[in-house]
Amino acid sequence: MNETEELIKAALAKHVERTPHPGPILTALSRRRRRVRPTLIAIIAATAVAAGIAIPIAIQRPEASAPPATQQPMPEEVRGIKMRYGLKPLSGYTERNRTAVTDGSHQLRVWMKENCSSGKHGPECASSMSVAMYTAKHPYFAEITAPKGERVAVNGTEAWLNVDAGQKMAKLSWRPAEPDTVLLLSLFDPAGDTRQRILDLARTVSPDNTAVVQPPLTFRWLPAEFTRTSVSVSGSSPSTADAWIDAETTDPRGGEVTAKTVAEAIDDPRSHNIAVTLPDGRKVQVMASGNSPIPVEQLRKIGDNLATEPAPDKSWIGR
């Protein structure tokens, strides 16, 4: 795992973890990173952000009084989800992430640009931009749509702009023509001057429905309280990109389960990590996290009931 991929993963967490109001990609660095193995810690410092990323797997024993488990089939659309919005990237940026929640309430696309020569790392070495979509189904929709910041216009539509003092970080939210939908555009650039560029960038955002994110696996069984499964593909190149699926409790601030294809899986029940080998030989890391991680026996049952999907298309990564 290289530094660029670690930065991508940390960036992705912001919107996937249900941002309470419009936020830029790099704001993710002030939140915990959910989708990494215990051995991976992505710590990126940014001038405008006090950064700190904690390992998401709680090192504690599961509670004995866990809710009963029931069968919950995955939605059919998880087999390939169309990304509803896209944009024309700024010069030098390439797409690195796609995430979609299968109930349609949230999608995220991330583009990045490397500013430094090979071998150099740091917050000044990466710029990022993203477009995120939320619908009224999302638990934080009302908070996201609340007016905050400077009132501006995007293609004649009222929008709200927030820019930090150094103009390194800008975020813009507006309601598109589609009902019950809000778009969040974020731009981080250590060089500054993001205010005008994010307004110009917003004019290129439009419906897409051609880009797709595909899952590597499907949950065939989940505990009764779990819902809101999402699919993510993230990386700097097709050959090194990661793919995983997540399921959350009905309370989005509660527990979470992640199943991720990996080169080598770690079986460590004490830290809520289960190793699974699929019939086709692929290794999967199944992880529980959150305030009350589910019991290990339920985690193993989830792993035993994973269904394989065709290898997801990653050809779009880095373009």
PDB file of C-alpha atoms in Angstrom:
ATOM      1  CA  MET A   1       0.000   0.000   0.000  1.00  0.00           C
ATOM      2  CA  ASN A   2       1.650   3.288  -1.069  1.00  0.00           C
ATOM      3  CA  GLU A   3       1.186   6.737   0.421  1.00  0.00           C
ATOM      4  CA  THR A   4      -1.117   7.901  -2.347  1.00  0.00           C
ATOM      5  CA  GLU A   5      -3.521   5.027  -1.740  1.00  0.00           C
ATOM      6  CA  GLU A   6      -3.466   5.706   1.999  1.00  0.00           C
ATOM      7  CA  LEU A   7      -4.417   9.310   1.329  1.00  0.00           C
ATOM      8  CA  ILE A   8      -7.220   8.207  -0.977  1.00  0.00           C
ATOM      9  CA  LYS A   9      -8.672   5.913   1.675  1.00  0.00           C
ATOM     10  CA  ALA A  10      -8.547   8.593   4.349  1.00  0.00           C
ATOM     11  CA  ALA A  11     -10.166  11.060   1.969  1.00  0.00           C
ATOM     12  CA  LEU A  12     -13.005   8.710   1.108  1.00  0.00           C
ATOM     13  CA  ALA A  13     -14.042   8.320   4.742  1.00  0.00           C
ATOM     14  CA  LYS A  14     -15.450  11.840   5.031  1.00  0.00           C
ATOM     15  CA  HIS A  15     -18.491  11.358   2.842  1.00  0.00           C
ATOM     16  CA  VAL A  16     -18.906   7.632   3.414  1.00  0.00           C
ATOM     17  CA  GLU A  17     -19.212   8.294   7.140  1.00  0.00           C
ATOM     18  CA  ARG A  18     -22.161  10.605   6.575  1.00  0.00           C
ATOM     19  CA  THR A  19     -20.807  14.139   6.715  1.00  0.00           C
ATOM     20  CA  PRO A  20     -23.184  16.277   8.823  1.00  0.00           C
ATOM     21  CA  HIS A  21     -22.714  19.257   6.500  1.00  0.00           C
ATOM     22  CA  PRO A  22     -20.878  19.975   3.224  1.00  0.00           C
ATOM     23  CA  GLY A  23     -17.228  19.089   3.699  1.00  0.00           C
ATOM     24  CA  PRO A  24     -14.103  18.763   1.553  1.00  0.00           C
ATOM     25  CA  ILE A  25     -12.258  15.557   0.991  1.00  0.00           C
ATOM     26  CA  LEU A  26      -9.366  16.369   3.285  1.00  0.00           C
ATOM     27  CA  THR A  27     -11.671  17.044   6.229  1.00  0.00           C
ATOM     28  CA  ALA A  28     -11.830  13.267   6.370  1.00  0.00           C
ATOM     29  CA  LEU A  29      -8.462  13.331   8.045  1.00  0.00           C
ATOM     30  CA  SER A  30     -10.011  14.572  11.281  1.00  0.00           C
ATOM     31  CA  ARG A  31     -12.281  11.543  11.438  1.00  0.00           C
ATOM     32  CA  ARG A  32     -11.555   7.869  12.089  1.00  0.00           C
ATOM     33  CA  ARG A  33     -10.763   5.689   9.097  1.00  0.00           C
ATOM     34  CA  ARG A  34     -13.163   2.771   8.899  1.00  0.00           C
ATOM     35  CA  ARG A  35     -12.041   0.627   6.006  1.00  0.00           C
ATOM     36  CA  VAL A  36      -8.503  -0.470   6.633  1.00  0.00           C
ATOM     37  CA  ARG A  37      -6.868  -3.533   8.036  1.00  0.00           C
ATOM     38  CA  PRO A  38      -5.453  -3.219  11.565  1.00  0.00           C
ATOM     39  CA  THR A  39      -1.922  -3.036  10.155  1.00  0.00           C
ATOM     40  CA  LEU A  40      -2.730  -0.032   7.962  1.00  0.00           C
ATOM     41  CA  ILE A  41      -2.753   3.446   9.494  1.00  0.00           C
ATOM     42  CA  ALA A  42      -3.188   6.412   7.172  1.00  0.00           C
ATOM     43  CA  ILE A  43      -2.028   9.598   8.899  1.00  0.00           C
ATOM     44  CA  ILE A  44      -1.931  12.629   6.609  1.00  0.00           C
ATOM     45  CA  ALA A  45      -1.450  16.187   7.952  1.00  0.00           C
ATOM     46  CA  ALA A  46      -3.016  19.111   6.125  1.00  0.00           C
ATOM     47  CA  THR A  47      -2.408  22.784   6.767  1.00  0.00           C
ATOM     48  CA  ALA A  48      -6.106  23.534   7.168  1.00  0.00           C
ATOM     49  CA  VAL A  49      -6.997  20.360   9.042  1.00  0.00           C
ATOM     50  CA  ALA A  50      -5.867  18.921  12.348  1.00  0.00           C
ATOM     51  CA  ALA A  51      -5.371  15.374  11.168  1.00  0.00           C
ATOM     52  CA  GLY A  52      -5.713  12.122  13.103  1.00  0.00           C
ATOM     53  CA  ILE A  53      -6.894   8.728  11.901  1.00  0.00           C
ATOM     54  CA  ALA A  54      -7.560   5.873  14.301  1.00  0.00           C
ATOM     55  CA  ILE A  55      -7.697   2.183  13.513  1.00  0.00           C
ATOM     56  CA  PRO A  56     -11.390   1.389  13.205  1.00  0.00           C
ATOM     57  CA  ILE A  57     -11.408  -2.075  14.749  1.00  0.00           C
ATOM     58  CA  ALA A  58     -12.334  -1.887  18.430  1.00  0.00           C
ATOM     59  CA  ILE A  59     -10.100  -4.101  20.565  1.00  0.00           C
ATOM     60  CA  GLN A  60     -12.730  -5.417  22.909  1.00  0.00           C
ATOM     61  CA  ARG A  61     -14.786  -8.519  23.456  1.00  0.00           C
ATOM     62  CA  PRO A  62     -18.298  -8.596  22.009  1.00  0.00           C
ATOM     63  CA  GLU A  63     -21.216  -8.064  24.301  1.00  0.00           C
ATOM     64  CA  ALA A  64     -23.121 -11.170  25.291  1.00  0.00           C
ATOM     65  CA  SER A  65     -26.534  -9.587  24.762  1.00  0.00           C
ATOM     66  CA  ALA A  66     -26.361  -9.193  20.986  1.00  0.00           C
ATOM     67  CA  PRO A  67     -29.593  -8.906  18.964  1.00  0.00           C
ATOM     68  CA  PRO A  68     -30.802 -12.032  17.165  1.00  0.00           C
ATOM     69  CA  ALA A  69     -29.728 -12.530  13.582  1.00  0.00           C
ATOM     70  CA  THR A  70     -32.012 -13.022  10.592  1.00  0.00           C
ATOM     71  CA  GLN A  71     -31.708 -13.513   6.848  1.00  0.00           C
ATOM     72  CA  GLN A  72     -31.491 -10.285   4.862  1.00  0.00           C
ATOM     73  CA  PRO A  73     -30.837 -10.638   1.125  1.00  0.00           C
ATOM     74  CA  MET A  74     -28.833  -7.916  -0.575  1.00  0.00           C
ATOM     75  CA  PRO A  75     -30.598  -5.567  -2.990  1.00  0.00           C
ATOM     76  CA  GLU A  76     -30.261  -6.608  -6.617  1.00  0.00           C
ATOM     77  CA  GLU A  77     -28.713  -3.276  -7.644  1.00  0.00           C
ATOM     78  CA  VAL A  78     -25.550  -4.076  -5.673  1.00  0.00           C
ATOM     79  CA  ARG A  79     -24.348  -6.091  -8.672  1.00  0.00           C
ATOM     80  CA  GLY A  80     -23.496  -2.873 -10.430  1.00  0.00           C
ATOM     81  CA  ILE A  81     -24.593   0.625  -9.425  1.00  0.00           C
ATOM     82  CA  LYS A  82     -24.644   3.552 -11.828  1.00  0.00           C
ATOM     83  CA  MET A  83     -23.104   6.759 -10.523  1.00  0.00           C
ATOM     84  CA  ARG A  84     -25.724   9.452 -11.015  1.00  0.00           C
ATOM     85  CA  TYR A  85     -23.469  12.512 -11.280  1.00  0.00           C
ATOM     86  CA  GLY A  86     -20.061  13.328 -12.691  1.00  0.00           C
ATOM     87  CA  LEU A  87     -17.953  16.354 -13.553  1.00  0.00           C
ATOM     88  CA  LYS A  88     -15.196  17.518 -15.885  1.00  0.00           C
ATOM     89  CA  PRO A  89     -12.024  17.168 -13.780  1.00  0.00           C
ATOM     90  CA  LEU A  90      -9.567  20.008 -13.462  1.00  0.00           C
ATOM     91  CA  SER A  91      -6.316  19.546 -15.372  1.00  0.00           C
ATOM     92  CA  GLY A  92      -4.077  16.832 -13.907  1.00  0.00           C
ATOM     93  CA  TYR A  93      -6.755  15.146 -11.775  1.00  0.00           C
ATOM     94  CA  THR A  94      -7.649  11.476 -12.244  1.00  0.00           C
ATOM     95  CA  GLU A  95     -10.492   9.481 -10.705  1.00  0.00           C
ATOM     96  CA  ARG A  96      -9.513   7.361  -7.711  1.00  0.00           C
ATOM     97  CA  ASN A  97     -12.691   6.411  -5.819  1.00  0.00           C
ATOM     98  CA  ARG A  98     -16.304   5.442  -6.336  1.00  0.00           C
ATOM     99  CA  THR A  99     -18.679   4.598  -3.506  1.00  0.00           C
ATOM    100  CA  ALA A 100     -22.433   3.993  -3.634  1.00  0.00           C
ATOM    101  CA  VAL A 101     -24.950   3.053  -0.957  1.00  0.00           C
ATOM    102  CA  THR A 102     -27.324   0.445  -2.319  1.00  0.00           C
ATOM    103  CA  ASP A 103     -30.462   2.178  -1.047  1.00  0.00           C
ATOM    104  CA  GLY A 104     -29.608   5.112  -3.320  1.00  0.00           C
ATOM    105  CA  SER A 105     -29.146   7.600  -0.479  1.00  0.00           C
ATOM    106  CA  HIS A 106     -25.485   8.443  -1.061  1.00  0.00           C
ATOM    107  CA  GLN A 107     -22.821   8.319  -3.762  1.00  0.00           C
ATOM    108  CA  LEU A 108     -19.289   9.680  -3.899  1.00  0.00           C
ATOM    109  CA  ARG A 109     -16.666  10.105  -6.618  1.00  0.00           C
ATOM    110  CA  VAL A 110     -13.134  11.346  -5.888  1.00  0.00           C
ATOM    111  CA  TRP A 111     -10.415  12.688  -8.186  1.00  0.00           C
ATOM    112  CA  MET A 112      -6.827  13.404  -7.116  1.00  0.00           C
ATOM    113  CA  LYS A 113      -3.659  15.010  -8.418  1.00  0.00           C
ATOM    114  CA  GLU A 114      -0.130  14.333  -7.191  1.00  0.00           C
ATOM    115  CA  ASN A 115       1.897  17.504  -6.750  1.00  0.00           C
ATOM    116  CA  CYS A 116       5.282  16.077  -5.739  1.00  0.00           C
ATOM    117  CA  SER A 117       7.913  13.943  -7.382  1.00  0.00           C
ATOM    118  CA  SER A 118       8.119  10.239  -6.628  1.00  0.00           C
ATOM    119  CA  GLY A 119       9.352   9.430  -3.140  1.00  0.00           C
ATOM    120  CA  LYS A 120       8.169  12.635  -1.499  1.00  0.00           C
ATOM    121  CA  HIS A 121       5.127  12.578   0.764  1.00  0.00           C
ATOM    122  CA  GLY A 122       3.129  15.069   2.779  1.00  0.00           C
ATOM    123  CA  PRO A 123      -0.080  17.113   2.765  1.00  0.00           C
ATOM    124  CA  GLU A 124       1.316  19.412   0.096  1.00  0.00           C
ATOM    125  CA  CYS A 125       1.817  16.478  -2.274  1.00  0.00           C
ATOM    126  CA  ALA A 126      -1.821  15.771  -3.099  1.00  0.00           C
ATOM    127  CA  SER A 127      -4.803  17.813  -4.250  1.00  0.00           C
ATOM    128  CA  SER A 128      -8.302  16.347  -4.262  1.00  0.00           C
ATOM    129  CA  MET A 129     -11.766  17.069  -5.551  1.00  0.00           C
ATOM    130  CA  SER A 130     -15.026  15.185  -5.113  1.00  0.00           C
ATOM    131  CA  VAL A 131     -18.691  15.250  -5.964  1.00  0.00           C
ATOM    132  CA  ALA A 132     -21.054  13.622  -3.484  1.00  0.00           C
ATOM    133  CA  MET A 133     -24.785  13.084  -3.771  1.00  0.00           C
ATOM    134  CA  TYR A 134     -27.255  12.625  -0.924  1.00  0.00           C
ATOM    135  CA  THR A 135     -30.999  11.996  -1.125  1.00  0.00           C
ATOM    136  CA  ALA A 136     -33.792  12.485   1.389  1.00  0.00           C
ATOM    137  CA  LYS A 137     -33.353   8.833   2.431  1.00  0.00           C
ATOM    138  CA  HIS A 138     -30.044   9.692   4.088  1.00  0.00           C
ATOM    139  CA  PRO A 139     -30.146  10.271   7.875  1.00  0.00           C
ATOM    140  CA  TYR A 140     -28.225  13.554   7.592  1.00  0.00           C
ATOM    141  CA  PHE A 141     -30.088  14.994   4.597  1.00  0.00           C
ATOM    142  CA  ALA A 142     -31.733  17.802   6.591  1.00  0.00           C
ATOM    143  CA  GLU A 143     -28.410  18.883   8.090  1.00  0.00           C
ATOM    144  CA  ILE A 144     -26.624  18.794   4.751  1.00  0.00           C
ATOM    145  CA  THR A 145     -29.258  20.925   3.049  1.00  0.00           C
ATOM    146  CA  ALA A 146     -29.334  23.579   5.807  1.00  0.00           C
ATOM    147  CA  PRO A 147     -27.952  26.927   4.491  1.00  0.00           C
ATOM    148  CA  LYS A 148     -24.357  27.495   5.631  1.00  0.00           C
ATOM    149  CA  GLY A 149     -21.739  29.922   4.372  1.00  0.00           C
ATOM    150  CA  GLU A 150     -21.806  32.407   1.495  1.00  0.00           C
ATOM    151  CA  ARG A 151     -24.827  32.424  -0.775  1.00  0.00           C
ATOM    152  CA  VAL A 152     -23.807  32.042  -4.442  1.00  0.00           C
ATOM    153  CA  ALA A 153     -25.322  30.609  -7.631  1.00  0.00           C
ATOM    154  CA  VAL A 154     -24.526  27.477  -9.651  1.00  0.00           C
ATOM    155  CA  ASN A 155     -26.061  27.591 -13.121  1.00  0.00           C
ATOM    156  CA  GLY A 156     -28.783  29.856 -11.760  1.00  0.00           C
ATOM    157  CA  THR A 157     -29.462  27.687  -8.704  1.00  0.00           C
ATOM    158  CA  GLU A 158     -28.940  28.874  -5.132  1.00  0.00           C
ATOM    159  CA  ALA A 159     -25.809  27.355  -3.599  1.00  0.00           C
ATOM    160  CA  TRP A 160     -23.785  27.737  -0.403  1.00  0.00           C
ATOM    161  CA  LEU A 161     -20.019  28.223  -0.484  1.00  0.00           C
ATOM    162  CA  ASN A 162     -17.522  27.742   2.349  1.00  0.00           C
ATOM    163  CA  VAL A 163     -13.814  28.527   1.897  1.00  0.00           C
ATOM    164  CA  ASP A 164     -11.085  28.423   4.539  1.00  0.00           C
ATOM    165  CA  ALA A 165      -8.928  31.469   5.299  1.00  0.00           C
ATOM    166  CA  GLY A 166      -6.052  30.293   3.106  1.00  0.00           C
ATOM    167  CA  GLN A 167      -8.353  29.309   0.222  1.00  0.00           C
ATOM    168  CA  LYS A 168      -6.815  25.838   0.259  1.00  0.00           C
ATOM    169  CA  MET A 169     -10.133  24.168   0.991  1.00  0.00           C
ATOM    170  CA  ALA A 170     -13.492  24.990  -0.568  1.00  0.00           C
ATOM    171  CA  LYS A 171     -16.865  23.283  -0.369  1.00  0.00           C
ATOM    172  CA  LEU A 172     -20.061  24.001  -2.226  1.00  0.00           C
ATOM    173  CA  SER A 173     -23.567  22.565  -1.836  1.00  0.00           C
ATOM    174  CA  TRP A 174     -26.718  23.030  -3.910  1.00  0.00           C
ATOM    175  CA  ARG A 175     -29.969  21.340  -4.847  1.00  0.00           C
ATOM    176  CA  PRO A 176     -30.062  20.123  -8.477  1.00  0.00           C
ATOM    177  CA  ALA A 177     -33.243  19.909 -10.538  1.00  0.00           C
ATOM    178  CA  GLU A 178     -33.780  16.346  -9.320  1.00  0.00           C
ATOM    179  CA  PRO A 179     -36.142  16.371  -6.289  1.00  0.00           C
ATOM    180  CA  ASP A 180     -35.001  15.422  -2.789  1.00  0.00           C
ATOM    181  CA  THR A 181     -31.341  15.531  -3.785  1.00  0.00           C
ATOM    182  CA  VAL A 182     -28.362  17.612  -2.706  1.00  0.00           C
ATOM    183  CA  LEU A 183     -24.894  17.746  -4.259  1.00  0.00           C
ATOM    184  CA  LEU A 184     -21.685  18.469  -2.351  1.00  0.00           C
ATOM    185  CA  LEU A 185     -18.614  19.547  -4.268  1.00  0.00           C
ATOM    186  CA  SER A 186     -15.259  19.704  -2.475  1.00  0.00           C
ATOM    187  CA  LEU A 187     -11.852  20.977  -3.580  1.00  0.00           C
ATOM    188  CA  PHE A 188      -8.574  20.882  -1.654  1.00  0.00           C
ATOM    189  CA  ASP A 189      -5.357  22.329  -3.081  1.00  0.00           C
ATOM    190  CA  PRO A 190      -2.311  23.277  -0.986  1.00  0.00           C
ATOM    191  CA  ALA A 191      -1.537  25.984  -3.558  1.00  0.00           C
ATOM    192  CA  GLY A 192      -4.723  27.839  -2.577  1.00  0.00           C
ATOM    193  CA  ASP A 193      -7.002  29.856  -4.889  1.00  0.00           C
ATOM    194  CA  THR A 194      -9.842  27.330  -4.575  1.00  0.00           C
ATOM    195  CA  ARG A 195     -12.736  29.791  -4.354  1.00  0.00           C
ATOM    196  CA  GLN A 196     -13.085  30.661  -8.023  1.00  0.00           C
ATOM    197  CA  ARG A 197     -12.022  27.237  -9.228  1.00  0.00           C
ATOM    198  CA  ILE A 198     -14.732  25.422  -7.282  1.00  0.00           C
ATOM    199  CA  LEU A 199     -17.368  27.749  -8.753  1.00  0.00           C
ATOM    200  CA  ASP A 200     -16.049  27.030 -12.250  1.00  0.00           C
ATOM    201  CA  LEU A 201     -15.908  23.312 -11.474  1.00  0.00           C
ATOM    202  CA  ALA A 202     -19.507  23.269 -10.231  1.00  0.00           C
ATOM    203  CA  ARG A 203     -20.721  24.393 -13.666  1.00  0.00           C
ATOM    204  CA  THR A 204     -19.387  21.140 -15.145  1.00  0.00           C
ATOM    205  CA  VAL A 205     -21.318  18.853 -12.751  1.00  0.00           C
ATOM    206  CA  SER A 206     -24.080  17.011 -14.622  1.00  0.00           C
ATOM    207  CA  PRO A 207     -26.059  13.750 -14.568  1.00  0.00           C
ATOM    208  CA  ASP A 208     -23.975  10.774 -15.639  1.00  0.00           C
ATOM    209  CA  ASN A 209     -25.548   7.299 -15.380  1.00  0.00           C
ATOM    210  CA  THR A 210     -22.741   5.749 -17.435  1.00  0.00           C
ATOM    211  CA  ALA A 211     -20.056   5.347 -14.762  1.00  0.00           C
ATOM    212  CA  VAL A 212     -20.564   2.234 -12.608  1.00  0.00           C
ATOM    213  CA  VAL A 213     -19.169   0.882  -9.342  1.00  0.00           C
ATOM    214  CA  GLN A 214     -19.241  -2.908  -9.000  1.00  0.00           C
ATOM    215  CA  PRO A 215     -18.962  -5.014  -5.827  1.00  0.00           C
ATOM    216  CA  PRO A 216     -16.455  -7.837  -5.358  1.00  0.00           C
ATOM    217  CA  LEU A 217     -18.814  -9.695  -2.984  1.00  0.00           C
ATOM    218  CA  THR A 218     -22.380  -9.845  -1.702  1.00  0.00           C
ATOM    219  CA  PHE A 219     -23.648 -10.314   1.858  1.00  0.00           C
ATOM    220  CA  ARG A 220     -26.116 -13.209   1.785  1.00  0.00           C
ATOM    221  CA  TRP A 221     -26.736 -12.946   5.524  1.00  0.00           C
ATOM    222  CA  LEU A 222     -26.631 -10.043   7.979  1.00  0.00           C
ATOM    223  CA  PRO A 223     -27.892  -9.568  11.541  1.00  0.00           C
ATOM    224  CA  ALA A 224     -31.401  -8.143  11.718  1.00  0.00           C
ATOM    225  CA  GLU A 225     -30.313  -4.649  12.781  1.00  0.00           C
ATOM    226  CA  PHE A 226     -27.971  -4.143   9.805  1.00  0.00           C
ATOM    227  CA  THR A 227     -28.855  -2.180   6.687  1.00  0.00           C
ATOM    228  CA  ARG A 228     -27.508   0.504   4.299  1.00  0.00           C
ATOM    229  CA  THR A 229     -24.917  -1.625   2.537  1.00  0.00           C
ATOM    230  CA  SER A 230     -22.433   0.216   0.342  1.00  0.00           C
ATOM    231  CA  VAL A 231     -19.932  -0.724  -2.379  1.00  0.00           C
ATOM    232  CA  SER A 232     -16.530   0.955  -2.761  1.00  0.00           C
ATOM    233  CA  VAL A 233     -13.611   0.725  -5.169  1.00  0.00           C
ATOM    234  CA  SER A 234     -10.521   2.805  -4.370  1.00  0.00           C
ATOM    235  CA  GLY A 235      -6.944   3.055  -5.582  1.00  0.00           C
ATOM    236  CA  SER A 236      -4.351   4.811  -7.694  1.00  0.00           C
ATOM    237  CA  SER A 237      -4.239   2.202 -10.471  1.00  0.00           C
ATOM    238  CA  PRO A 238      -6.397  -0.718 -11.656  1.00  0.00           C
ATOM    239  CA  SER A 239      -3.767  -3.246 -10.565  1.00  0.00           C
ATOM    240  CA  THR A 240      -3.492  -1.987  -6.977  1.00  0.00           C
ATOM    241  CA  ALA A 241      -7.041  -0.786  -6.272  1.00  0.00           C
ATOM    242  CA  ASP A 242      -9.067  -2.209  -3.389  1.00  0.00           C
ATOM    243  CA  ALA A 243     -12.738  -3.202  -3.470  1.00  0.00           C
ATOM    244  CA  TRP A 244     -15.031  -3.825  -0.525  1.00  0.00           C
ATOM    245  CA  ILE A 245     -18.600  -3.832   0.742  1.00  0.00           C
ATOM    246  CA  ASP A 246     -19.957  -2.422   4.007  1.00  0.00           C
ATOM    247  CA  ALA A 247     -23.113  -2.824   6.041  1.00  0.00           C
ATOM    248  CA  GLU A 248     -24.192  -0.557   8.893  1.00  0.00           C
ATOM    249  CA  THR A 249     -26.704  -0.728  11.694  1.00  0.00           C
ATOM    250  CA  THR A 250     -30.000   1.125  11.378  1.00  0.00           C
ATOM    251  CA  ASP A 251     -28.396   3.842  13.507  1.00  0.00           C
ATOM    252  CA  PRO A 252     -25.662   5.195  11.182  1.00  0.00           C
ATOM    253  CA  ARG A 253     -23.555   6.059  14.230  1.00  0.00           C
ATOM    254  CA  GLY A 254     -23.645   2.451  15.396  1.00  0.00           C
ATOM    255  CA  GLY A 255     -21.902  -0.734  14.279  1.00  0.00           C
ATOM    256  CA  GLU A 256     -20.457  -1.637  10.916  1.00  0.00           C
ATOM    257  CA  VAL A 257     -19.251  -4.716   9.048  1.00  0.00           C
ATOM    258  CA  THR A 258     -16.762  -4.624   6.177  1.00  0.00           C
ATOM    259  CA  ALA A 259     -15.810  -7.440   3.791  1.00  0.00           C
ATOM    260  CA  LYS A 260     -12.750  -6.691   1.673  1.00  0.00           C
ATOM    261  CA  THR A 261     -10.754  -8.773  -0.766  1.00  0.00           C
ATOM    262  CA  VAL A 262      -7.090  -8.821   0.304  1.00  0.00           C
ATOM    263  CA  ALA A 263      -3.824 -10.545  -0.556  1.00  0.00           C
ATOM    264  CA  GLU A 264      -3.630 -12.154   2.895  1.00  0.00           C
ATOM    265  CA  ALA A 265      -6.393 -12.161   5.513  1.00  0.00           C
ATOM    266  CA  ILE A 266      -5.790 -12.004   9.281  1.00  0.00           C
ATOM    267  CA  ASP A 267      -7.816 -14.158  11.654  1.00  0.00           C
ATOM    268  CA  ASP A 268      -7.882 -12.301  14.979  1.00  0.00           C
ATOM    269  CA  PRO A 269     -11.275 -12.679  16.694  1.00  0.00           C
ATOM    270  CA  ARG A 270     -10.184 -10.552  19.680  1.00  0.00           C
ATOM    271  CA  SER A 271      -9.926  -7.515  17.401  1.00  0.00           C
ATOM    272  CA  HIS A 272     -13.048  -8.535  15.436  1.00  0.00           C
ATOM    273  CA  ASN A 273     -11.171  -9.613  12.324  1.00  0.00           C
ATOM    274  CA  ILE A 274     -12.139 -12.845  10.575  1.00  0.00           C
ATOM    275  CA  ALA A 275     -10.247 -14.434   7.672  1.00  0.00           C
ATOM    276  CA  VAL A 276     -12.286 -16.090   4.927  1.00  0.00           C
ATOM    277  CA  THR A 277     -11.127 -18.066   1.904  1.00  0.00           C
ATOM    278  CA  LEU A 278     -13.653 -18.119  -0.939  1.00  0.00           C
ATOM    279  CA  PRO A 279     -14.221 -21.199  -3.119  1.00  0.00           C
ATOM    280  CA  ASP A 280     -12.305 -19.500  -5.937  1.00  0.00           C
ATOM    281  CA  GLY A 281      -9.286 -19.037  -3.646  1.00  0.00           C
ATOM    282  CA  ARG A 282      -9.650 -15.324  -2.982  1.00  0.00           C
ATOM    283  CA  LYS A 283      -8.923 -14.080   0.533  1.00  0.00           C
ATOM    284  CA  VAL A 284     -11.426 -11.854   2.336  1.00  0.00           C
ATOM    285  CA  GLN A 285     -11.009  -9.833   5.503  1.00  0.00           C
ATOM    286  CA  VAL A 286     -14.286  -9.519   7.399  1.00  0.00           C
ATOM    287  CA  MET A 287     -14.163  -6.784  10.034  1.00  0.00           C
ATOM    288  CA  ALA A 288     -16.560  -5.453  12.667  1.00  0.00           C
ATOM    289  CA  SER A 289     -16.228  -1.944  14.047  1.00  0.00           C
ATOM    290  CA  GLY A 290     -18.260   0.747  15.761  1.00  0.00           C
ATOM    291  CA  ASN A 291     -19.327   1.448  19.315  1.00  0.00           C
ATOM    292  CA  SER A 292     -20.593  -2.114  19.864  1.00  0.00           C
ATOM    293  CA  PRO A 293     -18.983  -4.577  17.421  1.00  0.00           C
ATOM    294  CA  ILE A 294     -21.112  -7.640  16.806  1.00  0.00           C
ATOM    295  CA  PRO A 295     -20.185 -10.977  18.421  1.00  0.00           C
ATOM    296  CA  VAL A 296     -17.527 -13.050  16.695  1.00  0.00           C
ATOM    297  CA  GLU A 297     -19.966 -15.898  16.010  1.00  0.00           C
ATOM    298  CA  GLN A 298     -22.155 -13.531  13.979  1.00  0.00           C
ATOM    299  CA  LEU A 299     -19.102 -12.187  12.172  1.00  0.00           C
ATOM    300  CA  ARG A 300     -18.111 -15.730  11.223  1.00  0.00           C
ATOM    301  CA  LYS A 301     -21.627 -16.441   9.990  1.00  0.00           C
ATOM    302  CA  ILE A 302     -21.432 -13.360   7.776  1.00  0.00           C
ATOM    303  CA  GLY A 303     -18.121 -14.637   6.404  1.00  0.00           C
ATOM    304  CA  ASP A 304     -19.535 -18.110   5.805  1.00  0.00           C
ATOM    305  CA  ASN A 305     -22.403 -16.614   3.786  1.00  0.00           C
ATOM    306  CA  LEU A 306     -20.483 -14.311   1.476  1.00  0.00           C
ATOM    307  CA  ALA A 307     -21.342 -14.710  -2.203  1.00  0.00           C
ATOM    308  CA  THR A 308     -18.761 -14.037  -4.880  1.00  0.00           C
ATOM    309  CA  GLU A 309     -19.341 -11.564  -7.676  1.00  0.00           C
ATOM    310  CA  PRO A 310     -17.406 -11.182 -10.921  1.00  0.00           C
ATOM    311  CA  ALA A 311     -14.230  -9.152 -10.495  1.00  0.00           C
ATOM    312  CA  PRO A 312     -15.253  -5.481 -10.578  1.00  0.00           C
ATOM    313  CA  ASP A 313     -14.181  -3.319 -13.498  1.00  0.00           C
ATOM    314  CA  LYS A 314     -11.345  -1.061 -12.333  1.00  0.00           C
ATOM    315  CA  SER A 315     -10.302   0.284 -15.714  1.00  0.00           C
ATOM    316  CA  TRP A 316     -11.626   3.761 -14.866  1.00  0.00           C
ATOM    317  CA  ILE A 317      -9.146   4.223 -11.996  1.00  0.00           C
ATOM    318  CA  GLY A 318      -6.415   6.715 -12.768  1.00  0.00           C
ATOM    319  CA  ARG A 319      -8.249   8.228 -15.758  1.00  0.00           C
TER     320      ARG A 319
END
